[in-house]
Short mmCIF file of C-alpha atoms in Angstrom, two decimals:
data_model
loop_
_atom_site.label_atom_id
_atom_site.label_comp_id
_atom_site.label_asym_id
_atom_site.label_seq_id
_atom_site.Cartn_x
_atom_site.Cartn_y
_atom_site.Cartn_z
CA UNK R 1 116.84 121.80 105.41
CA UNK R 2 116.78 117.93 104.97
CA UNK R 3 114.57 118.05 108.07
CA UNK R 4 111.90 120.05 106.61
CA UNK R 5 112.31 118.36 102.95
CA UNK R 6 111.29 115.09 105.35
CA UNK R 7 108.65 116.79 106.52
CA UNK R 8 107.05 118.01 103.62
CA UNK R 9 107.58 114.41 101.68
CA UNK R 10 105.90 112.91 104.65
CA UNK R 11 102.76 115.51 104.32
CA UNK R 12 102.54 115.26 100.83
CA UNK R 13 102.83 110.71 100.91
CA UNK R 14 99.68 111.67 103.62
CA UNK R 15 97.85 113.90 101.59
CA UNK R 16 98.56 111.82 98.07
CA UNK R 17 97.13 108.66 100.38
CA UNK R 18 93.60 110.25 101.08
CA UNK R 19 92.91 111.57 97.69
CA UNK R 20 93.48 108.13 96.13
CA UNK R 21 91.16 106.47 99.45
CA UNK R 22 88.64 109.19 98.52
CA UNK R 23 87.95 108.91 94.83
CA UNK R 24 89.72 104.92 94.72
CA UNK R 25 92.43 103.97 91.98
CA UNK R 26 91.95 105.11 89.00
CA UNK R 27 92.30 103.11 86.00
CA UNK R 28 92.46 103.41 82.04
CA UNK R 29 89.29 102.24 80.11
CA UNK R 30 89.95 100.55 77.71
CA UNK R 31 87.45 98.97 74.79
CA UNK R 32 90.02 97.58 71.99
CA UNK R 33 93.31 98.86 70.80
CA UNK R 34 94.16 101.08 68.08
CA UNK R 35 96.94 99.92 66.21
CA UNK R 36 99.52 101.16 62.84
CA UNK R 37 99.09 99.16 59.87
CA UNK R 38 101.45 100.22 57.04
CA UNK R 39 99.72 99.37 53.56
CA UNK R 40 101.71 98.85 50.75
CA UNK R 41 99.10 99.10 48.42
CA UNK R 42 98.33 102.48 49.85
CA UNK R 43 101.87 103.16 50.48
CA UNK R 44 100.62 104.90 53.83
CA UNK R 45 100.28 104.18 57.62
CA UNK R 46 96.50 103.39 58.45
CA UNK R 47 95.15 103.66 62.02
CA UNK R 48 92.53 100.57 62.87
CA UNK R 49 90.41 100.98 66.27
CA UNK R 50 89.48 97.40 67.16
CA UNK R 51 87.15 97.16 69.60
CA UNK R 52 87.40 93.91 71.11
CA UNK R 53 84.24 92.18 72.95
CA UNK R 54 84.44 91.96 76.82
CA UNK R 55 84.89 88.35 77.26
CA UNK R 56 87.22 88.09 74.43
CA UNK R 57 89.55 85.16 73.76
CA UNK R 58 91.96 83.99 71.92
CA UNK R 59 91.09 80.82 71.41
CA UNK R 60 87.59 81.59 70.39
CA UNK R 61 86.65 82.74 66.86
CA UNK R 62 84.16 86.07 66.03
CA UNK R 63 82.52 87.65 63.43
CA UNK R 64 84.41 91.04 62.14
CA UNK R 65 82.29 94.51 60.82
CA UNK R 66 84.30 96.10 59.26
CA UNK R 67 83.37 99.99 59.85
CA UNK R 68 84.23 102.40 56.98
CA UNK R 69 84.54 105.91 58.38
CA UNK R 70 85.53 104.55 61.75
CA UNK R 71 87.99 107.45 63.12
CA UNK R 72 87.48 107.65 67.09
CA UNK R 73 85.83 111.21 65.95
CA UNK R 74 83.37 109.80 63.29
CA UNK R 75 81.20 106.14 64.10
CA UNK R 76 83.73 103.80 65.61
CA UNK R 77 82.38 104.79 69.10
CA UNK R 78 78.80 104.99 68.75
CA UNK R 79 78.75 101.82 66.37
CA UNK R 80 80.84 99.65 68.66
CA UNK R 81 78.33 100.50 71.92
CA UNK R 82 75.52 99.32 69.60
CA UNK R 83 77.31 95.87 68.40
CA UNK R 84 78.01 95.84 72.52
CA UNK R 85 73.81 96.21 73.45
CA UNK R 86 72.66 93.81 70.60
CA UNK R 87 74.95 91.23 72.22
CA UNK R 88 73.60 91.75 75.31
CA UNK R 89 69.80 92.20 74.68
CA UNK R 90 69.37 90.53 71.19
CA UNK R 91 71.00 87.14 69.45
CA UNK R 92 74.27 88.96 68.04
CA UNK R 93 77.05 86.62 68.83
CA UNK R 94 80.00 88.80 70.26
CA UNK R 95 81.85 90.57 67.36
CA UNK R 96 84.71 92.34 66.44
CA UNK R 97 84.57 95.72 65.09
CA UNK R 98 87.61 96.62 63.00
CA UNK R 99 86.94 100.50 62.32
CA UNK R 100 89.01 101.90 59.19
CA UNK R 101 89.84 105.49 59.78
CA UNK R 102 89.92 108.07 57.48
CA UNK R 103 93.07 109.89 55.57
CA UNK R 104 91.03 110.62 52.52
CA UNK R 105 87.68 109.31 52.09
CA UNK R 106 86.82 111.52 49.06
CA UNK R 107 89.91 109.68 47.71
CA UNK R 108 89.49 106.31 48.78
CA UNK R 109 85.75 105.56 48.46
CA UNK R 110 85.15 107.07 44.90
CA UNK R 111 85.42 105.80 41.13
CA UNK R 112 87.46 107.76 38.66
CA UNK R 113 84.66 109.97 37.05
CA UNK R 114 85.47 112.04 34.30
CA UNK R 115 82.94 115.17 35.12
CA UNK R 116 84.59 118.04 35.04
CA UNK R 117 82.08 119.68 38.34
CA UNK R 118 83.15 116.49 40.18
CA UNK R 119 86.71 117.01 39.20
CA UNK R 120 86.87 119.94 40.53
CA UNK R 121 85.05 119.45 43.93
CA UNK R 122 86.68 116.24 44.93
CA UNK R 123 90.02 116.77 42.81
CA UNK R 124 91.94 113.82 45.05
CA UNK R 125 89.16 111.53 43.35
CA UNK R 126 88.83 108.13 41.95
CA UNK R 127 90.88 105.44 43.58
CA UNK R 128 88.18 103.66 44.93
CA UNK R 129 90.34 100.26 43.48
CA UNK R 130 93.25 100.69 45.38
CA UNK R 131 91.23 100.92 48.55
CA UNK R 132 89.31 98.40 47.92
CA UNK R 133 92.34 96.13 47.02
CA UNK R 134 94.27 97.32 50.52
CA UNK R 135 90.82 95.67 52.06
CA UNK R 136 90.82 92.52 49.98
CA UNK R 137 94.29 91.96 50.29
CA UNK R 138 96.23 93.52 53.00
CA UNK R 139 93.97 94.48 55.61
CA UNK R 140 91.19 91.30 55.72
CA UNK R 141 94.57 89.20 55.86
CA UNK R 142 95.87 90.55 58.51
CA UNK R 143 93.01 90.58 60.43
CA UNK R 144 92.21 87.14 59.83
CA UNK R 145 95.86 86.39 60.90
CA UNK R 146 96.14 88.57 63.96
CA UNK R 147 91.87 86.43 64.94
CA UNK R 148 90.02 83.86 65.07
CA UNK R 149 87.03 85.09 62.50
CA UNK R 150 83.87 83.97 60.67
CA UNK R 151 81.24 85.82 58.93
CA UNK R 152 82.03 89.35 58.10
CA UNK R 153 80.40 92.80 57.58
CA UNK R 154 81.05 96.02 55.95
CA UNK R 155 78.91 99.04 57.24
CA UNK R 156 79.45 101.95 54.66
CA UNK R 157 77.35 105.34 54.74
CA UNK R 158 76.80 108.06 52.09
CA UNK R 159 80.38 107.64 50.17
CA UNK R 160 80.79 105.04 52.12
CA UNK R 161 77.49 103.32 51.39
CA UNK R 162 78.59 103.66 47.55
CA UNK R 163 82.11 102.26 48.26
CA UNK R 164 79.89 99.16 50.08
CA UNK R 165 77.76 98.83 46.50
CA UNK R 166 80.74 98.85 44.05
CA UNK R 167 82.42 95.97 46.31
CA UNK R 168 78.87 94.22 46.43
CA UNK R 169 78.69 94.48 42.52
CA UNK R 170 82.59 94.11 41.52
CA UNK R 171 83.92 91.57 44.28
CA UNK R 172 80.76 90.64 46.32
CA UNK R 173 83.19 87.48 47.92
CA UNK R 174 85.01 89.95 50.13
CA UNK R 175 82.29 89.88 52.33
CA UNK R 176 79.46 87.90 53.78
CA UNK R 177 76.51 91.02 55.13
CA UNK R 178 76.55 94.32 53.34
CA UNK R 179 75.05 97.29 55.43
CA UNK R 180 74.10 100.27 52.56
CA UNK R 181 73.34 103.30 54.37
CA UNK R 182 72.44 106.61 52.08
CA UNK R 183 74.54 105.26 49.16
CA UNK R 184 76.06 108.09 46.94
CA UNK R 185 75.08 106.74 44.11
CA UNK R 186 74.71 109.92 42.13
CA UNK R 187 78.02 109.72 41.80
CA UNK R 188 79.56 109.78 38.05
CA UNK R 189 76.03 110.60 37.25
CA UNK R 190 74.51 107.32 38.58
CA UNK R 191 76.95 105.24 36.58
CA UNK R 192 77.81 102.44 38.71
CA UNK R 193 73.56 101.92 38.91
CA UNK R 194 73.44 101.55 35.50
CA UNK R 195 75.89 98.90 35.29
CA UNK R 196 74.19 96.80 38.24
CA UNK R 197 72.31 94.77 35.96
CA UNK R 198 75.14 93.84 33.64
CA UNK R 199 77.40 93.49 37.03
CA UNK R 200 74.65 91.01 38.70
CA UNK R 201 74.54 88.35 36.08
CA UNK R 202 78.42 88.10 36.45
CA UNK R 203 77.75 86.91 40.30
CA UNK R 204 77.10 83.86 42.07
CA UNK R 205 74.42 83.04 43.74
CA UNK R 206 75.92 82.73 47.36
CA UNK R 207 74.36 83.56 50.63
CA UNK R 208 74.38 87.18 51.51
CA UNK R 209 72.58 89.80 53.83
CA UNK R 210 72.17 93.11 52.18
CA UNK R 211 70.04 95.75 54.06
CA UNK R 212 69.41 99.49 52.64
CA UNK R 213 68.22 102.13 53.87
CA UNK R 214 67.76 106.03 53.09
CA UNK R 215 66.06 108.96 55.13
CA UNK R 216 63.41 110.12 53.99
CA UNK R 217 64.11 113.80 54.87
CA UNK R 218 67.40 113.30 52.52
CA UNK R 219 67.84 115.03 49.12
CA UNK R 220 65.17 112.90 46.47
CA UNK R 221 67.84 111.95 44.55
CA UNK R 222 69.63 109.75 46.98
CA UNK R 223 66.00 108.27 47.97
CA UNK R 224 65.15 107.04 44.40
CA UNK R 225 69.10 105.44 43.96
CA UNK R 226 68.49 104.14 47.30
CA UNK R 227 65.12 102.27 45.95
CA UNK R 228 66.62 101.49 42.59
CA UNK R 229 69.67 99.91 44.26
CA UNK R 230 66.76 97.55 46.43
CA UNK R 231 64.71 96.89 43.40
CA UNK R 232 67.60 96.11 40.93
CA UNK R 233 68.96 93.19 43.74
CA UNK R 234 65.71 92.23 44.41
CA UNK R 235 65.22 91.55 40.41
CA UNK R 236 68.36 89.91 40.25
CA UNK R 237 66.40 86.54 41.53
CA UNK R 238 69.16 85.66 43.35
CA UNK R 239 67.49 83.06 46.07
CA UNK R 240 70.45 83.31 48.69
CA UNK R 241 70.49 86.51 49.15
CA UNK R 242 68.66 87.91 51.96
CA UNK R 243 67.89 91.92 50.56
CA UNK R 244 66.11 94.15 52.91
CA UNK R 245 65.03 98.25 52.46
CA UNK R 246 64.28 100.29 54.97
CA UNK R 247 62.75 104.34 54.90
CA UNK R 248 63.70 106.07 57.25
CA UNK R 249 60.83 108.23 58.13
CA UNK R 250 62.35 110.74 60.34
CA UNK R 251 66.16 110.55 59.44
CA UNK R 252 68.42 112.81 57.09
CA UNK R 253 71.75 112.46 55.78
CA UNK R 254 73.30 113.49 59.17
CA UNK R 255 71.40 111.79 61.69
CA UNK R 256 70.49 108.24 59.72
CA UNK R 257 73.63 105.69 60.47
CA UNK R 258 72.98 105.15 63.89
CA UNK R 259 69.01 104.25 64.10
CA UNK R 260 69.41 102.67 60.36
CA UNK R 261 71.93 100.40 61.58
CA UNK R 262 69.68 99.49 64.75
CA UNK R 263 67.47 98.58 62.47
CA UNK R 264 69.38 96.39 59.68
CA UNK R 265 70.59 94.17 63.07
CA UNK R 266 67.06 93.98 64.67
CA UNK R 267 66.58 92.12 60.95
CA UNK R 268 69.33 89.48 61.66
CA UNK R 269 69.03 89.15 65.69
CA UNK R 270 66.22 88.77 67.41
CA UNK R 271 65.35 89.83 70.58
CA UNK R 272 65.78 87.27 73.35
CA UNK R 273 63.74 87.33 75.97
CA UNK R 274 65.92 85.14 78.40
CA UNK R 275 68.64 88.42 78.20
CA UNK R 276 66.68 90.89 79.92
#
């Protein structure tokens, strides 16, 4: 019995031995980390996915996007292989992408509205604050603490995108390059538009990179908040800020983040010829 349990161990090492010469080892790939972060201020565990450029180090320090709606399932992926190209082909320094993923975005990126029809759709609404707070105060910290980091980004779409305005308007320190994508500024019947004005004179005139952008095959409502969101920061006369709008001529709601965003970096880094 031991004799043939030999025999068989010995076949199998053999066997084990040419399927690992045949197809090589195999290894995990592996773009970042995803780590726990337990917020307070929420008084929940968060899951960050941190993508992490190739050469990173240490000792170095990098710009950080933050990326709202950045589950593995959602934009994180698709948004951290496009920060990865622009490095490579255009003048985007490597960054770190920090993407936020979702428990309740209904929740966390919307205003308190007192609507009744909005009530009743989103009924966890209107802690926009909180969140907001948990970014100013807990989780910017700790990145900063755990990296090396300069300028910083938020990319926001749709909810999103309005979460990205009311920190723009309310606490536009937090960050340095605002990336507006579809805002849903409908929301609370256009109310946080309507305050922009008042909000803007409250602001300082620091240097900041705001780029918009709507599809043009999206509802019309979004497109005209979209251009009154452009023309009310363009108005403001604020000379360092950089504010860009873009149409989207053959996006909707679903399909404009990715090509929008291709287009807000071509705006910041150009191409460079030398990277081909």
């Amino acid at each position: 019995m031991l004799k043939k349990l030999l025999i068989f161990c010995s076949i199998f090492f053999v066997f084990q031995n040419v399927i690992l010469a045949q197809n090589g080892d195999i290894k995990p790939l592996t773009i970042g980390e995803i780590r726990t972060f337990k917020s307070k201020i929420l008084n929940e565990d968060r899951t960050l996915n941190i993508y992490l450029p190739q050469n990173f180090d240490k000792a170095k320090s990098y710009p950080v996007i933050y990326l709202l709606d950045g589950s593995m399932n959602e934009d994180f992926i698709h948004v951290t292989g496009l920060v990865q190209f622009f490095n490579q082909m255009y003048s985007m320094p490597e960054t770190i992408v920090v993407g936020v993923a979702n428990v309740d975005r209904k929740r966390d990126f919307t205003f308190h509205t007192d609507l009744k029809d909005l009530q009743k759709d989103y009924p966890t609404t209107g802690h926009s604050d909180k969140f907001i707070n948990f970014l100013e105060k807990e989780l910017k910290p700790y990145i900063e603490n755990q990296f090396k980091t300069t300028d910083t980004y938020i990319f926001g779409q749709s909810l999103g995108g309005l979460l990205a305005t009311e920190i723009l308007l309310k606490k536009p320190e937090m960050f340095n390059h605002y990336f507006i994508i579809s805002p849903s500024l409908w929301w609370d019947d256009e109310s946080l538009l309507k305050k922009a004005n008042q909000l803007l004179t409250k602001i300082p005139d620091t240097n900041k990179f705001i780029y918009i952008s709507v599809g043009k095959g999206e509802h019309p409502v979004m497109v005209k908040d979209a251009e009154d969101l452009y023309d009310v920061l363009k108005k403001s006369n604020k000379k360092n800020w950089t504010v860009e709008y873009k149409m989207m001529e053959t996006d909707n709601h679903a399909t404009i983040l990715h090509r929008s965003l291709y287009e807000g970096l071509l705006k910041l880094f150009p191409y460079q010829e030398q990277k081909k």
